[in-house]
Amino acid sequence: MERSTLAGSRYLDLPYRIILTKERRKGETPWLALVEELPGCEARGDTPEEATTALREEMAVWIATALEQGSPIPRPHASPGSPDGRLSLEIPESLHEALMLAAIREGLSIDQLVTIALAGVIRWKPGAGEHGSRWIQSRADRLVRGDRGSILGMNRALMLNALLLMLVAVAAVVILIVAVMHGF
């Protein structure tokens, strides 16, 4: 563990993007700090300082664990304005919060989550040799198939409901005819 920790300490000085958010929640530790590039690497605190101090410790554990398992450690994102495929968006605060929570649930960074969603929406097909493209496309395909499956399921349910309604209407007409013929 010590060797991994020593090797991992060089990562702690890299310019990872840290997101610090005060969540609207009752109770303790309202401050959440997370490293966007390291999925699941997050910490909480009563103050911003506590959350970021705890996050640095979590980063050390996250990186040491990844090194021990032989997992790749994502590089920090390039600085803003560099031609690296980055996209800057201004979005409502509530949408950003929802994206952040969804990314945490999925074990992804916000960038990864948005990339997968965009790829799925436009049915993106990657070029040969694009870094990480197969992983993105497979997650995006699952996302799209899930949406299409929901729509198909909804259409089937509506068709079955319409068929059932027609059968009930036919049965009602038959009962009415029989009642009239017998003088009820």
mmCIF file of C-alpha atoms in Angstrom:
data_model
loop_
_atom_site.group_PDB
_atom_site.id
_atom_site.type_symbol
_atom_site.label_atom_id
_atom_site.label_comp_id
_atom_site.label_asym_id
_atom_site.label_seq_id
_atom_site.Cartn_x
_atom_site.Cartn_y
_atom_site.Cartn_z
ATOM 1 C CA MET A 1 0.000 0.000 0.000
ATOM 2 C CA GLU A 2 2.847 2.408 0.836
ATOM 3 C CA ARG A 3 4.391 2.031 -2.638
ATOM 4 C CA SER A 4 1.032 2.778 -4.298
ATOM 5 C CA THR A 5 0.525 5.748 -2.010
ATOM 6 C CA LEU A 6 3.936 7.162 -2.878
ATOM 7 C CA ALA A 7 3.315 6.648 -6.599
ATOM 8 C CA GLY A 8 -0.158 8.131 -6.226
ATOM 9 C CA SER A 9 0.997 11.268 -4.405
ATOM 10 C CA ARG A 10 2.209 12.768 -7.684
ATOM 11 C CA TYR A 11 -1.422 12.723 -8.907
ATOM 12 C CA LEU A 12 -2.586 14.843 -5.968
ATOM 13 C CA ASP A 13 -0.721 17.875 -7.317
ATOM 14 C CA LEU A 14 -2.303 17.664 -10.769
ATOM 15 C CA PRO A 15 -4.969 20.270 -11.628
ATOM 16 C CA TYR A 16 -8.083 18.141 -11.167
ATOM 17 C CA ARG A 17 -11.393 19.990 -11.332
ATOM 18 C CA ILE A 18 -13.046 20.109 -7.920
ATOM 19 C CA ILE A 19 -16.740 20.912 -7.664
ATOM 20 C CA LEU A 20 -17.875 22.356 -4.352
ATOM 21 C CA THR A 21 -21.617 22.584 -3.757
ATOM 22 C CA LYS A 22 -23.769 23.493 -0.800
ATOM 23 C CA GLU A 23 -26.776 21.232 -1.039
ATOM 24 C CA ARG A 24 -30.204 22.235 0.175
ATOM 25 C CA ARG A 25 -30.644 19.522 2.735
ATOM 26 C CA LYS A 26 -31.463 19.385 6.371
ATOM 27 C CA GLY A 27 -29.031 17.905 8.819
ATOM 28 C CA GLU A 28 -25.281 17.755 8.926
ATOM 29 C CA THR A 29 -22.597 18.144 6.288
ATOM 30 C CA PRO A 30 -24.360 20.248 3.671
ATOM 31 C CA TRP A 31 -21.148 20.872 1.691
ATOM 32 C CA LEU A 32 -20.250 18.351 -1.014
ATOM 33 C CA ALA A 33 -16.862 18.388 -2.726
ATOM 34 C CA LEU A 34 -16.120 16.049 -5.612
ATOM 35 C CA VAL A 35 -13.454 15.536 -8.232
ATOM 36 C CA GLU A 36 -15.102 15.653 -11.635
ATOM 37 C CA GLU A 37 -12.540 13.407 -13.334
ATOM 38 C CA LEU A 38 -12.500 10.716 -10.597
ATOM 39 C CA PRO A 39 -15.931 9.009 -10.500
ATOM 40 C CA GLY A 40 -17.215 8.520 -6.981
ATOM 41 C CA CYS A 41 -14.410 10.539 -5.370
ATOM 42 C CA GLU A 42 -16.298 12.858 -3.047
ATOM 43 C CA ALA A 43 -16.392 14.098 0.517
ATOM 44 C CA ARG A 44 -18.725 16.108 2.738
ATOM 45 C CA GLY A 45 -18.212 18.696 5.412
ATOM 46 C CA ASP A 46 -19.938 21.282 7.554
ATOM 47 C CA THR A 47 -17.897 24.027 5.841
ATOM 48 C CA PRO A 48 -16.293 24.365 2.413
ATOM 49 C CA GLU A 49 -12.868 24.005 4.029
ATOM 50 C CA GLU A 50 -13.838 20.759 5.797
ATOM 51 C CA ALA A 51 -15.263 19.288 2.588
ATOM 52 C CA THR A 52 -12.173 20.134 0.503
ATOM 53 C CA THR A 53 -9.772 18.888 3.191
ATOM 54 C CA ALA A 54 -11.699 15.616 3.421
ATOM 55 C CA LEU A 55 -11.753 15.437 -0.401
ATOM 56 C CA ARG A 56 -7.956 15.561 -0.610
ATOM 57 C CA GLU A 57 -7.827 12.534 1.696
ATOM 58 C CA GLU A 58 -10.457 10.762 -0.421
ATOM 59 C CA MET A 59 -8.443 11.540 -3.568
ATOM 60 C CA ALA A 60 -5.383 9.865 -2.035
ATOM 61 C CA VAL A 61 -7.421 6.757 -1.185
ATOM 62 C CA TRP A 62 -9.140 6.735 -4.627
ATOM 63 C CA ILE A 63 -5.830 7.004 -6.492
ATOM 64 C CA ALA A 64 -4.049 4.432 -4.287
ATOM 65 C CA THR A 65 -6.921 1.961 -4.783
ATOM 66 C CA ALA A 66 -6.879 2.476 -8.563
ATOM 67 C CA LEU A 67 -3.113 1.913 -8.679
ATOM 68 C CA GLU A 68 -3.371 -1.262 -6.582
ATOM 69 C CA GLN A 69 -6.122 -2.616 -8.840
ATOM 70 C CA GLY A 70 -4.256 -1.643 -11.994
ATOM 71 C CA SER A 71 -7.095 0.666 -13.038
ATOM 72 C CA PRO A 72 -6.336 3.712 -15.159
ATOM 73 C CA ILE A 73 -6.328 7.083 -13.431
ATOM 74 C CA PRO A 74 -8.023 9.756 -15.543
ATOM 75 C CA ARG A 75 -5.960 12.804 -16.385
ATOM 76 C CA PRO A 76 -7.179 16.235 -15.386
ATOM 77 C CA HIS A 77 -9.159 18.056 -18.046
ATOM 78 C CA ALA A 78 -7.261 20.525 -20.188
ATOM 79 C CA SER A 79 -7.518 24.191 -19.382
ATOM 80 C CA PRO A 80 -10.522 26.098 -20.772
ATOM 81 C CA GLY A 81 -10.152 27.365 -24.304
ATOM 82 C CA SER A 82 -7.793 24.649 -25.515
ATOM 83 C CA PRO A 83 -8.866 22.825 -28.694
ATOM 84 C CA ASP A 84 -9.539 19.465 -27.071
ATOM 85 C CA GLY A 85 -13.210 18.858 -27.835
ATOM 86 C CA ARG A 86 -14.477 20.613 -24.728
ATOM 87 C CA LEU A 87 -17.845 22.330 -24.687
ATOM 88 C CA SER A 88 -18.833 25.107 -22.333
ATOM 89 C CA LEU A 89 -22.509 25.452 -21.459
ATOM 90 C CA GLU A 90 -24.508 27.822 -19.331
ATOM 91 C CA ILE A 91 -27.315 25.816 -17.768
ATOM 92 C CA PRO A 92 -29.785 26.463 -14.953
ATOM 93 C CA GLU A 93 -28.437 25.772 -11.487
ATOM 94 C CA SER A 94 -31.114 23.158 -10.814
ATOM 95 C CA LEU A 95 -30.176 21.270 -14.008
ATOM 96 C CA HIS A 96 -26.501 21.345 -13.034
ATOM 97 C CA GLU A 97 -27.397 19.964 -9.598
ATOM 98 C CA ALA A 98 -29.542 17.225 -11.172
ATOM 99 C CA LEU A 99 -26.712 16.322 -13.567
ATOM 100 C CA MET A 100 -24.229 16.197 -10.721
ATOM 101 C CA LEU A 101 -26.431 13.876 -8.658
ATOM 102 C CA ALA A 102 -27.146 11.652 -11.684
ATOM 103 C CA ALA A 103 -23.434 11.457 -12.458
ATOM 104 C CA ILE A 104 -22.690 10.445 -8.869
ATOM 105 C CA ARG A 105 -25.420 7.762 -9.002
ATOM 106 C CA GLU A 106 -23.957 6.381 -12.237
ATOM 107 C CA GLY A 107 -20.353 6.558 -11.016
ATOM 108 C CA LEU A 108 -19.462 8.993 -13.785
ATOM 109 C CA SER A 109 -18.188 12.529 -14.060
ATOM 110 C CA ILE A 110 -20.633 15.161 -15.250
ATOM 111 C CA ASP A 111 -18.635 15.410 -18.485
ATOM 112 C CA GLN A 112 -18.955 11.666 -19.065
ATOM 113 C CA LEU A 113 -22.691 11.665 -18.333
ATOM 114 C CA VAL A 114 -23.390 14.591 -20.676
ATOM 115 C CA THR A 115 -21.154 13.102 -23.395
ATOM 116 C CA ILE A 116 -23.024 9.783 -23.238
ATOM 117 C CA ALA A 117 -26.412 11.530 -23.284
ATOM 118 C CA LEU A 118 -25.450 13.729 -26.255
ATOM 119 C CA ALA A 119 -24.013 10.761 -28.165
ATOM 120 C CA GLY A 120 -27.247 8.832 -27.576
ATOM 121 C CA VAL A 121 -29.518 11.695 -28.615
ATOM 122 C CA ILE A 122 -27.755 12.263 -31.951
ATOM 123 C CA ARG A 123 -27.035 8.548 -32.472
ATOM 124 C CA TRP A 124 -23.322 9.311 -32.773
ATOM 125 C CA LYS A 125 -21.038 6.869 -34.558
ATOM 126 C CA PRO A 126 -17.370 7.391 -33.631
ATOM 127 C CA GLY A 127 -14.500 7.685 -36.055
ATOM 128 C CA ALA A 128 -11.829 5.010 -36.121
ATOM 129 C CA GLY A 129 -9.281 5.291 -33.343
ATOM 130 C CA GLU A 130 -11.042 7.966 -31.278
ATOM 131 C CA HIS A 131 -10.000 7.638 -27.641
ATOM 132 C CA GLY A 132 -12.759 6.188 -25.455
ATOM 133 C CA SER A 133 -15.232 6.116 -28.315
ATOM 134 C CA ARG A 134 -16.364 2.483 -28.029
ATOM 135 C CA TRP A 135 -17.186 2.878 -24.337
ATOM 136 C CA ILE A 136 -19.130 6.079 -24.980
ATOM 137 C CA GLN A 137 -21.007 4.566 -27.910
ATOM 138 C CA SER A 138 -21.965 1.401 -25.998
ATOM 139 C CA ARG A 139 -23.317 3.428 -23.050
ATOM 140 C CA ALA A 140 -25.135 5.786 -25.452
ATOM 141 C CA ASP A 141 -26.653 2.846 -27.362
ATOM 142 C CA ARG A 142 -27.979 1.386 -24.093
ATOM 143 C CA LEU A 143 -29.443 4.768 -23.221
ATOM 144 C CA VAL A 144 -31.201 5.053 -26.581
ATOM 145 C CA ARG A 145 -32.413 1.439 -26.535
ATOM 146 C CA GLY A 146 -33.829 2.017 -23.070
ATOM 147 C CA ASP A 147 -35.752 5.058 -24.276
ATOM 148 C CA ARG A 148 -36.988 3.256 -27.388
ATOM 149 C CA GLY A 149 -37.991 0.257 -25.276
ATOM 150 C CA SER A 150 -40.026 2.507 -23.006
ATOM 151 C CA ILE A 151 -41.795 4.086 -25.982
ATOM 152 C CA LEU A 152 -42.511 0.686 -27.536
ATOM 153 C CA GLY A 153 -43.817 -0.578 -24.202
ATOM 154 C CA MET A 154 -46.066 2.465 -23.871
ATOM 155 C CA ASN A 155 -47.414 1.954 -27.418
ATOM 156 C CA ARG A 156 -48.155 -1.701 -26.687
ATOM 157 C CA ALA A 157 -49.943 -0.798 -23.455
ATOM 158 C CA LEU A 158 -52.068 1.785 -25.264
ATOM 159 C CA MET A 159 -52.947 -0.706 -28.019
ATOM 160 C CA LEU A 160 -53.929 -3.362 -25.466
ATOM 161 C CA ASN A 161 -56.051 -0.845 -23.567
ATOM 162 C CA ALA A 162 -57.814 0.178 -26.789
ATOM 163 C CA LEU A 163 -58.438 -3.490 -27.683
ATOM 164 C CA LEU A 164 -59.801 -4.200 -24.200
ATOM 165 C CA LEU A 165 -62.066 -1.150 -24.418
ATOM 166 C CA MET A 166 -63.428 -2.364 -27.783
ATOM 167 C CA LEU A 167 -64.104 -5.833 -26.337
ATOM 168 C CA VAL A 168 -65.981 -4.299 -23.394
ATOM 169 C CA ALA A 169 -68.014 -2.124 -25.795
ATOM 170 C CA VAL A 170 -68.915 -5.149 -27.963
ATOM 171 C CA ALA A 171 -69.908 -7.139 -24.845
ATOM 172 C CA ALA A 172 -72.071 -4.227 -23.655
ATOM 173 C CA VAL A 173 -73.846 -4.038 -27.028
ATOM 174 C CA VAL A 174 -74.448 -7.806 -27.038
ATOM 175 C CA ILE A 175 -75.869 -7.669 -23.490
ATOM 176 C CA LEU A 176 -78.092 -4.728 -24.484
ATOM 177 C CA ILE A 177 -79.426 -6.587 -27.546
ATOM 178 C CA VAL A 178 -80.128 -9.727 -25.493
ATOM 179 C CA ALA A 179 -81.908 -7.629 -22.832
ATOM 180 C CA VAL A 180 -84.080 -5.871 -25.429
ATOM 181 C CA MET A 181 -84.983 -9.198 -27.110
ATOM 182 C CA HIS A 182 -86.107 -10.688 -23.781
ATOM 183 C CA GLY A 183 -88.089 -7.617 -22.822
ATOM 184 C CA PHE A 184 -86.005 -6.355 -19.919
#
